[in-house]
Short mmCIF file of C-alpha atoms in Angstrom, two decimals:
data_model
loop_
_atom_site.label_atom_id
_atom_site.label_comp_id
_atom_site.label_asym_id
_atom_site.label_seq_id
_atom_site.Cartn_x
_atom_site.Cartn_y
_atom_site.Cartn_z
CA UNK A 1 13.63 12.61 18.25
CA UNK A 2 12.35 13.50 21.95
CA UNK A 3 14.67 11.30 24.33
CA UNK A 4 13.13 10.38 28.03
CA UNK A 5 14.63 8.38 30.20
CA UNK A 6 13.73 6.03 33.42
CA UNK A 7 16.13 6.11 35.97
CA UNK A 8 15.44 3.35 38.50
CA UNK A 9 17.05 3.85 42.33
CA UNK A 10 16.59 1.91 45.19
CA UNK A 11 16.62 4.33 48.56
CA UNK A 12 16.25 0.83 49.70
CA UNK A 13 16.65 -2.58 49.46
CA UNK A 14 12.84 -2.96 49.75
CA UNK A 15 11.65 -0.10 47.75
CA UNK A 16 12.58 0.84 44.20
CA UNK A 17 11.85 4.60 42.55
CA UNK A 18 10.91 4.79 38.45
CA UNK A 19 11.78 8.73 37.72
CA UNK A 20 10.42 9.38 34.55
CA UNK A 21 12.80 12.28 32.98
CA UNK A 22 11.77 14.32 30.11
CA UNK A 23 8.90 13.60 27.16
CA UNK A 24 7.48 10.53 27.10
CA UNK A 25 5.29 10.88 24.10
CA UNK A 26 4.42 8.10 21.07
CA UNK A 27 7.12 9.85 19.10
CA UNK A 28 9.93 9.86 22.08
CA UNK A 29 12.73 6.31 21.85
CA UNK A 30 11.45 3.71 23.24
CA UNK A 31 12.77 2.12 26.64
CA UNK A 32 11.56 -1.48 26.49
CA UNK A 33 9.78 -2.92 29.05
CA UNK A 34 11.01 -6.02 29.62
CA UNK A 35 14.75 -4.02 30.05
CA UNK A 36 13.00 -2.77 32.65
CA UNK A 37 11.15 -6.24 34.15
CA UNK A 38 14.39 -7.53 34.23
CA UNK A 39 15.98 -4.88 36.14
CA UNK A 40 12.88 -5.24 38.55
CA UNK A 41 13.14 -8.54 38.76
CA UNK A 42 16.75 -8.35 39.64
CA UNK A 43 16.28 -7.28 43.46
CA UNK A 44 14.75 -10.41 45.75
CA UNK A 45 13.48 -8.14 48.59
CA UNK A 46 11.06 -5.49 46.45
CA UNK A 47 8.26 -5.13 48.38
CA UNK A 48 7.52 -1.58 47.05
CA UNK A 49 7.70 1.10 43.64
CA UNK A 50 7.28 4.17 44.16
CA UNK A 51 7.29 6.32 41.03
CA UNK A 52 8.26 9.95 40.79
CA UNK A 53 7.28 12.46 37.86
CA UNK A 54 9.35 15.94 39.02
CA UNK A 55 11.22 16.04 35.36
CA UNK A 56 8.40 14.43 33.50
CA UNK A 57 7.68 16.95 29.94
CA UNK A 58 4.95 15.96 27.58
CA UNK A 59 3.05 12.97 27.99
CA UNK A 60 0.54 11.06 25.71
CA UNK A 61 -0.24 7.69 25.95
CA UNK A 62 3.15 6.00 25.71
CA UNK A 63 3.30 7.26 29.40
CA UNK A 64 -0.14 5.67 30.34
CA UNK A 65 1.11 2.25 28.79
CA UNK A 66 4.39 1.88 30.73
CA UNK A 67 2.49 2.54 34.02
CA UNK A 68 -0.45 0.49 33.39
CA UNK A 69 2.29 -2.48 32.94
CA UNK A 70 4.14 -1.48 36.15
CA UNK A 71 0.59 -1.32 38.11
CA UNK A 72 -0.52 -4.79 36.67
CA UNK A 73 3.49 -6.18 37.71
CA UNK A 74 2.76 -4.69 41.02
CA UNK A 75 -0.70 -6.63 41.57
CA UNK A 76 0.96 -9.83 40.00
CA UNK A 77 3.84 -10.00 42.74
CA UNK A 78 1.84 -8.06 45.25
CA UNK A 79 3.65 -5.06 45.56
CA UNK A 80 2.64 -1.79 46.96
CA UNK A 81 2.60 0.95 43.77
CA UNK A 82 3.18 4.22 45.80
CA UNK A 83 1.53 6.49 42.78
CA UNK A 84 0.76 9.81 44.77
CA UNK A 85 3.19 11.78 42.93
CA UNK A 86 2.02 11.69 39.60
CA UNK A 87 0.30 14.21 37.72
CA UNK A 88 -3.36 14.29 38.43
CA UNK A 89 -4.36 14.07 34.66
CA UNK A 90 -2.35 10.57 34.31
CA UNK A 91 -3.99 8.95 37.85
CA UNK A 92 -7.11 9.62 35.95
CA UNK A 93 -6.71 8.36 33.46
CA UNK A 94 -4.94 4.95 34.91
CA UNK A 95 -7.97 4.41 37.32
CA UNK A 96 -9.93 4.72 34.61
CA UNK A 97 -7.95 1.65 33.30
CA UNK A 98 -8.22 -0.58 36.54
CA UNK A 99 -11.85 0.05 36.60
CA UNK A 100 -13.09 -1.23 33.49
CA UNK A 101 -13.39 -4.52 34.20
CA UNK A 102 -10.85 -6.90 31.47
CA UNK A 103 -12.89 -9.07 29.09
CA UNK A 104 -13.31 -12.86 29.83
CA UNK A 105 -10.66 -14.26 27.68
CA UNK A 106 -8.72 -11.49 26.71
CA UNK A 107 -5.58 -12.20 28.06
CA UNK A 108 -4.15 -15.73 27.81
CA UNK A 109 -4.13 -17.30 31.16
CA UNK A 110 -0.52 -18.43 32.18
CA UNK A 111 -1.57 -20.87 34.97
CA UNK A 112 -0.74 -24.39 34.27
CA UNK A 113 -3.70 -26.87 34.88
CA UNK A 114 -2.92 -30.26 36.28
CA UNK A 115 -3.41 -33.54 34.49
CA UNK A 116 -6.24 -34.53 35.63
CA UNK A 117 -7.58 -31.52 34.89
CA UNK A 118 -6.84 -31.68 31.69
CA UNK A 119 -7.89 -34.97 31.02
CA UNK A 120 -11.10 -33.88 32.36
CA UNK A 121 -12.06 -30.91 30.23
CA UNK A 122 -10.42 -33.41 26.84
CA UNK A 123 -13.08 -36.37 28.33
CA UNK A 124 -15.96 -33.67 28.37
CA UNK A 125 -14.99 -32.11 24.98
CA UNK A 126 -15.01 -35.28 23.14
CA UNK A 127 -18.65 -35.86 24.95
CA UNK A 128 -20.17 -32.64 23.48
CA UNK A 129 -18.19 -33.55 20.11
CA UNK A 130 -20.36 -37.09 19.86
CA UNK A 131 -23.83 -34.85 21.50
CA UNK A 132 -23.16 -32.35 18.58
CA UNK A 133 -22.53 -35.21 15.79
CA UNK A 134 -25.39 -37.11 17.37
CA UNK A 135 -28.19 -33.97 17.17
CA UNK A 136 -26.93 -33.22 13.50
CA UNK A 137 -27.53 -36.86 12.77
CA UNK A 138 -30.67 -37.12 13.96
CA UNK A 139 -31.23 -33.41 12.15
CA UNK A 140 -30.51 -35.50 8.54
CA UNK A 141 -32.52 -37.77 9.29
CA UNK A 142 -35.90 -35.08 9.90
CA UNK A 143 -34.52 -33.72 6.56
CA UNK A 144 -34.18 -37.21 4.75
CA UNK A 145 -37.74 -37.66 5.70
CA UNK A 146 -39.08 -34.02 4.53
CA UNK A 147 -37.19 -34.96 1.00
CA UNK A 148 -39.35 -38.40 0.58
CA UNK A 149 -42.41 -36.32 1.55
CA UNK A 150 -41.55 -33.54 -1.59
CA UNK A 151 -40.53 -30.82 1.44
CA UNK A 152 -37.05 -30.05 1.25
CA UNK A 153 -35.76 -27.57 -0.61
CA UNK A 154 -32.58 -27.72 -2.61
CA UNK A 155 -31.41 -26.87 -6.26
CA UNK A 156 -31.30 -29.60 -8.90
CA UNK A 157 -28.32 -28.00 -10.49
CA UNK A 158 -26.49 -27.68 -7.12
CA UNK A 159 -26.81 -31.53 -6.93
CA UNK A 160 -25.66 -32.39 -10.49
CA UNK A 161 -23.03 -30.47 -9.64
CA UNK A 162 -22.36 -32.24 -6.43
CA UNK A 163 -22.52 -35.79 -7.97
CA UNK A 164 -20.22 -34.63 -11.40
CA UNK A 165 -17.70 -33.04 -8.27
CA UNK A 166 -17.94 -36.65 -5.76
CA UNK A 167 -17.93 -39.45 -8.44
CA UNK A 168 -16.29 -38.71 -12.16
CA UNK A 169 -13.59 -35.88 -11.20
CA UNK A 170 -12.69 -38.47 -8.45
CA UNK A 171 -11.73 -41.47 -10.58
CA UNK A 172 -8.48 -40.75 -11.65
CA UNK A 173 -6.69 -40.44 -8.62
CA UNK A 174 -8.98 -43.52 -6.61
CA UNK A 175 -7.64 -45.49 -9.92
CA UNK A 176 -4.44 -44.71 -9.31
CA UNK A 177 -4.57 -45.28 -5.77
CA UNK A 178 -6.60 -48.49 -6.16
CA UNK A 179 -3.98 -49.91 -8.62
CA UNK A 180 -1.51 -49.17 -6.52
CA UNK A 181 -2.41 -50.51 -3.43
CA UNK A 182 -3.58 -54.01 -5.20
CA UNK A 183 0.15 -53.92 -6.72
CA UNK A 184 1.27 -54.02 -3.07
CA UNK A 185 -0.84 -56.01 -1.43
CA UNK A 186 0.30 -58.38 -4.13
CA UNK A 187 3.61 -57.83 -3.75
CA UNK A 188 3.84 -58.03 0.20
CA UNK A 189 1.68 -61.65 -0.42
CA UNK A 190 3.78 -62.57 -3.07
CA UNK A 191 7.12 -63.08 -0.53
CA UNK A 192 5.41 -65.10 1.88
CA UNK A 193 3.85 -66.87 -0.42
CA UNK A 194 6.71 -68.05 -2.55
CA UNK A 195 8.46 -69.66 0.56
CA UNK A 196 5.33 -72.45 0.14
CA UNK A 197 5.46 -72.25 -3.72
CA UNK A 198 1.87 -70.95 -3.04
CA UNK A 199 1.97 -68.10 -5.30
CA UNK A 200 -1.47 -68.92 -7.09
CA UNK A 201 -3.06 -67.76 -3.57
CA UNK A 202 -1.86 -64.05 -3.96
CA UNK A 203 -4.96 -64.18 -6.29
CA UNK A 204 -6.59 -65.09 -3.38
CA UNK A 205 -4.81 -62.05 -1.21
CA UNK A 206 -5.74 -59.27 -3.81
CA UNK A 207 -9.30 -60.04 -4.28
CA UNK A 208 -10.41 -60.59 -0.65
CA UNK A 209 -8.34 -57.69 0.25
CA UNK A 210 -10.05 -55.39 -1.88
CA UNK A 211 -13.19 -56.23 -2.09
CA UNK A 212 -13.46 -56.38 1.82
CA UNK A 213 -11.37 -53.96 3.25
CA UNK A 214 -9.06 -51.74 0.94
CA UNK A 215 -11.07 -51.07 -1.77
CA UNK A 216 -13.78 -49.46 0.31
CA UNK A 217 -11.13 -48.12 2.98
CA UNK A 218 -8.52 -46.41 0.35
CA UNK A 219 -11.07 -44.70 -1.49
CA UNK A 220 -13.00 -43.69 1.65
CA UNK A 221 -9.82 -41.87 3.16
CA UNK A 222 -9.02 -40.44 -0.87
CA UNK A 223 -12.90 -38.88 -0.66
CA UNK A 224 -12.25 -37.40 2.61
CA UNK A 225 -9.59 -35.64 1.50
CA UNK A 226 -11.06 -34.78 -1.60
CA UNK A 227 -14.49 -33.67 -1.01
CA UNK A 228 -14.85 -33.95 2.69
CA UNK A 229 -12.30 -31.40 3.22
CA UNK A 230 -13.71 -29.48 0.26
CA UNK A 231 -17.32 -29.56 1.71
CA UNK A 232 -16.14 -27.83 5.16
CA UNK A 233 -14.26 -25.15 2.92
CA UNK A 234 -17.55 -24.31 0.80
CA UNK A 235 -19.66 -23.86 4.16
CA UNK A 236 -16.92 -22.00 5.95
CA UNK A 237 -16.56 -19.43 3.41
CA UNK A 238 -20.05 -19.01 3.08
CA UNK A 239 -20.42 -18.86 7.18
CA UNK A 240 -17.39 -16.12 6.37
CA UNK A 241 -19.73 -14.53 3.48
CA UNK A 242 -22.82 -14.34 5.68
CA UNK A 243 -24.83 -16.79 2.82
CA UNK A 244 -25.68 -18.78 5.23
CA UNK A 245 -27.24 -16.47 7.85
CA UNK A 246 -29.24 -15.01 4.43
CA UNK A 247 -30.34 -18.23 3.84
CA UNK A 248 -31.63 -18.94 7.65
CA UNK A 249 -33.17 -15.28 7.36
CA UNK A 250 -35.18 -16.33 3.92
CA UNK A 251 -36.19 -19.50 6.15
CA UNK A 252 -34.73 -21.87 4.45
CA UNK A 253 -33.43 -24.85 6.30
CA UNK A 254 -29.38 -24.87 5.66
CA UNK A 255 -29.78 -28.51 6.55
CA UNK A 256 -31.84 -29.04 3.67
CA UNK A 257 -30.56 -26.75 1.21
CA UNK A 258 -26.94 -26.89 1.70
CA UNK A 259 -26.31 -30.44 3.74
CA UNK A 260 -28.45 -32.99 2.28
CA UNK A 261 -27.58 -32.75 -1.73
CA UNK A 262 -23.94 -32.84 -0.51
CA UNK A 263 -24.83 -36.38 1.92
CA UNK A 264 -27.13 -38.38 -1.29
CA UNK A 265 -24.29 -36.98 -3.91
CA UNK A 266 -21.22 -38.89 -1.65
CA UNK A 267 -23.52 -41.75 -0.57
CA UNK A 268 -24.48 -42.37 -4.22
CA UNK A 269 -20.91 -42.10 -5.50
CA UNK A 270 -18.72 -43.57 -2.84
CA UNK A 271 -20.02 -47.11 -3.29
CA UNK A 272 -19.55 -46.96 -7.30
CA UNK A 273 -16.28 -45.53 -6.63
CA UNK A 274 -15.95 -48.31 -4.38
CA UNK A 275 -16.84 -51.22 -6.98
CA UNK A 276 -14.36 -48.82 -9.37
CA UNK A 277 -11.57 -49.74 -6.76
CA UNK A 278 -12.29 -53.10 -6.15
CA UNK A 279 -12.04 -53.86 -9.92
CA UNK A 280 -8.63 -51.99 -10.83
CA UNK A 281 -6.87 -53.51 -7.15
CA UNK A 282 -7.59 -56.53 -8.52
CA UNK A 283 -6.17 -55.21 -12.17
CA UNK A 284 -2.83 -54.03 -9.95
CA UNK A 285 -2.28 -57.55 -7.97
CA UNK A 286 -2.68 -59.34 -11.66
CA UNK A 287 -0.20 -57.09 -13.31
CA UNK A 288 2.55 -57.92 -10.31
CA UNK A 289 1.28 -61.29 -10.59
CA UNK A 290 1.84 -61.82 -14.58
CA UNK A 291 4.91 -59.97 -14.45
CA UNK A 292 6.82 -60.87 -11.34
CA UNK A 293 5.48 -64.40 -10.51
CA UNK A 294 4.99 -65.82 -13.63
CA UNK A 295 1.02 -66.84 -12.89
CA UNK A 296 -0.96 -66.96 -16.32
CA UNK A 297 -3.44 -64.26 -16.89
CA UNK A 298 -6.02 -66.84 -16.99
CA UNK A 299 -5.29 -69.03 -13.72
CA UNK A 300 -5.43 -65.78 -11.88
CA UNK A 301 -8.99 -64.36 -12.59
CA UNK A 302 -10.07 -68.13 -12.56
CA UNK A 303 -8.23 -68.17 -8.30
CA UNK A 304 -10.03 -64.40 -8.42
CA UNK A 305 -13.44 -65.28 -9.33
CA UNK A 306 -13.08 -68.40 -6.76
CA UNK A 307 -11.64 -66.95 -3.62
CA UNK A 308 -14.66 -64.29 -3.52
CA UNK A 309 -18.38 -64.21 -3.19
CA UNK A 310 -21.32 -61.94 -3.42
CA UNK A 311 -20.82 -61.55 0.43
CA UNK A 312 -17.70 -60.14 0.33
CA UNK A 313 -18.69 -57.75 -2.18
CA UNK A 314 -21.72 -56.68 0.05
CA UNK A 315 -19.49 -56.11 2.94
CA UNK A 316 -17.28 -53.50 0.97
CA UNK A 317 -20.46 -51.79 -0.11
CA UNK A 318 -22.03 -51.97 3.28
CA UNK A 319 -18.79 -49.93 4.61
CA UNK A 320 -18.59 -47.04 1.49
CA UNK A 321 -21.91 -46.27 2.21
CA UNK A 322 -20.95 -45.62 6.43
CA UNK A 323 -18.09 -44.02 5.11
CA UNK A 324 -20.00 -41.94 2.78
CA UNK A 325 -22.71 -40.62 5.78
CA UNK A 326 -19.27 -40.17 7.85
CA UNK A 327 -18.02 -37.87 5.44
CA UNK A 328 -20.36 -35.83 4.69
CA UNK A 329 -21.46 -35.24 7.82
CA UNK A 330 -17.74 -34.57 9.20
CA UNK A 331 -17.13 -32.37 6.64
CA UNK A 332 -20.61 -30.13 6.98
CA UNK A 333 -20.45 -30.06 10.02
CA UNK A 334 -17.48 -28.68 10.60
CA UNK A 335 -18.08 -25.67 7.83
CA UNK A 336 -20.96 -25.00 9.33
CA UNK A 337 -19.12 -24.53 12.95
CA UNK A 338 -16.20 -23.14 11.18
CA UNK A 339 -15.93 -19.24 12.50
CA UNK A 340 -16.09 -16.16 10.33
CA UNK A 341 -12.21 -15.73 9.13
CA UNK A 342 -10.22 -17.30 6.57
CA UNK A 343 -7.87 -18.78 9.95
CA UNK A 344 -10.81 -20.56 11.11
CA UNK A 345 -12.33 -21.91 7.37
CA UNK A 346 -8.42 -23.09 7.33
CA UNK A 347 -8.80 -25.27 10.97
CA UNK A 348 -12.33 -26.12 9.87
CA UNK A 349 -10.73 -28.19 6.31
CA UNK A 350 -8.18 -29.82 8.42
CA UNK A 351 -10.64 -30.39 11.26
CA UNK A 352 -12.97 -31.98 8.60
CA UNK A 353 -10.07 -34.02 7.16
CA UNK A 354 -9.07 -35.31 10.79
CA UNK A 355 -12.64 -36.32 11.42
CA UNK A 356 -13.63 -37.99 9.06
CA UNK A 357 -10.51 -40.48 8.96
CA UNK A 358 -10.58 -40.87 12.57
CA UNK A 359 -14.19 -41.95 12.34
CA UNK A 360 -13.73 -44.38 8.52
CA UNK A 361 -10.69 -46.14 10.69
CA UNK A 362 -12.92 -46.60 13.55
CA UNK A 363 -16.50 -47.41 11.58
CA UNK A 364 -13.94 -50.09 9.46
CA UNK A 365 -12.60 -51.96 12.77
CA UNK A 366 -16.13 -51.98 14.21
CA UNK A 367 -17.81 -53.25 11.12
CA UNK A 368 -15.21 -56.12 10.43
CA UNK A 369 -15.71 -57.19 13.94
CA UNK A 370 -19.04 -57.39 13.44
CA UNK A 371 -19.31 -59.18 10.27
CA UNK A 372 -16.26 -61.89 11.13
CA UNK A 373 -19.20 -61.92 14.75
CA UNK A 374 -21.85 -63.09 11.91
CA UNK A 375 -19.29 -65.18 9.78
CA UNK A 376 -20.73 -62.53 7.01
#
């Protein structure tokens, strides 16, 4: 091993000289920088650094690197860098550096905005975010209209595919789910309803509960999991692949080809998924029901089929089919912003996933206000 050495002295308090002793070469130990900083950082009244190269061997770029890092210290705090005593070859080469001008963005920027700030740039991001949801709404739209006039383009096997992917490989875990969530709800009912001997009304509970809010709502949230996520993951990888760019280059609209089968597959499935739901939380509450509270299987689905009508079975339809258009288009639209690495197909599942529920929880609360508005 080559050694070198800094030796830092300070003629005075004001001024501090870097020596560099010996080879300082890729292959030479290193002497860490921030050893240094904080040696440099140790004297209050530094106003200068002047650097001397008398003993200085061989010298490759290790050199260049230290004193490019001293130079940038220098401008940070405002020192003066007193560099007239190095070898001509190396000030060459460092104002060849400080010349070419540092790419926008390359370096993280320290500073610290202030709140407002911040809450500024968040209240114009979430703007663009509802101008870029908008424009690729209205895009569907142009393309939901080219497929009733025969235009648009997209494989019939694709879509089979699609629907097999959103609706039958879905149902076991939405059954699960949906039983479950019927056993609680029946459950939670069931010990406030037992203080009024009023257990026959958990019937009530279960089925209104489902049919107008869970049922849709559960399997919504399951779906975007599911195949929302999945959606951004296909169209990120094939952003990563360049598929899609070959398919813009054939001229085939992406929207068509890639967005739309995946948008009529989920809005087709979600509400038969949905019914699917509604049925087995119903199946769940009458299971705690027979078991725990002693109800007959047939007083029950006689309170069931009483407590609910056609309406509320329209509302929970009316909502899986918003939730089906919200997550389909949060999860292709986010693949098809996602950027070209497998980091950013990663942030563009999750950023699907995050989407999508953010917008079913805030489509659900609008849409019951609405329809308890209308006494729907």
């Amino acid at each position: 091993m080559h050694h070198h050495s800094l030796k830092i002295t300070y003629p005075d308090p004001a001024t501090a000289e870097l020596a560099f002793v010996g080879d300082w070469t890729l292959h030479s130990e290193v002497c860490p920088w921030q050893h240094l900083q904080q040696q440099l950082q140790a004297q209050p009244h530094l106003k200068k650094i002047r650097l001397v190269t008398v003993d200085l061997g061989i010298w490759d770029s290790r050199l260049l690197n230290v004193l490019q890092k001293v130079s940038e210290y220098c401008a940070d705090r405002e020192y003066r860098l007193d560099a007239d005593d190095l070898p001509s070859g190396v000030r060459r080469l460092l104002d060849l550096g400080s010349a070419v001008a540092e790419r926008q963005g390359a370096r993280r920027s320290d500073r610290r905005f202030s709140f407002l700030y911040r809450t500024g740039e968040a209240a114009i991001a979430i703007w663009q975010e509802c101008m870029r949801f908008t424009e690729f709404a209205g895009e569907l739209v142009l393309s939901l209209w080219r497929l009733l006039r025969g235009r648009a383009r997209f494989r019939r096997d694709d879509f089979f595919n699609l629907l097999q992917a959103a609706g039958p490989d879905a149902l076991p875990i939405v059954s699960l789910i949906a039983i479950l969530v019927g056993a609680v709800l029946a459950f939670v009912g069931a010990i406030q309803l037992q203080m009024f001997g009023a257990e026959i009304y958990v019937a009530n509970l279960v089925a209104l509960g489902s049919l107008r809010e869970m049922g849709a709502m559960m399997t919504a949230i399951i779906m975007a999991g599911r195949t929302g996520s999945a959606y951004a993951a296909q169209l990120g990888s094939m952003q990563v692949n360049h598929e899609i760019d070959a398919l813009k280059t054939f001229g085939i609209s992406i929207i068509d080809f890639l967005v739309l089968p995946r948008m009529i597959a989920l809005v087709i499935m979600l509400p038969l998924l949905t019914l699917w739901a509604d049925l087995l939380g119903i199946v769940g509450g009458l299971m705690v029901s027979v078991m725990v509270l002693d109800l007959s299987l047939l007083e029950y689905l006689i309170q069931s089929r009483e407590s609910v009508g056609w309406e509320d079975l329209t509302v929970g339809l009316i909502k899986s089919v918003l939730f089906a258009i919200v997550i389909a288009m949060s999860g292709c639209l986010r693949g098809l912003q996602s950027g070209r690495d497998s980091a950013a197909v990663g942030k563009a599942t999750t950023s699907a996933m995050v989407t999508a529920i953010l917008l079913i929880v805030v489509w659900d609360a609008i849409t019951t206000i609405l329809f308890n508005l209308l006494d729907f």
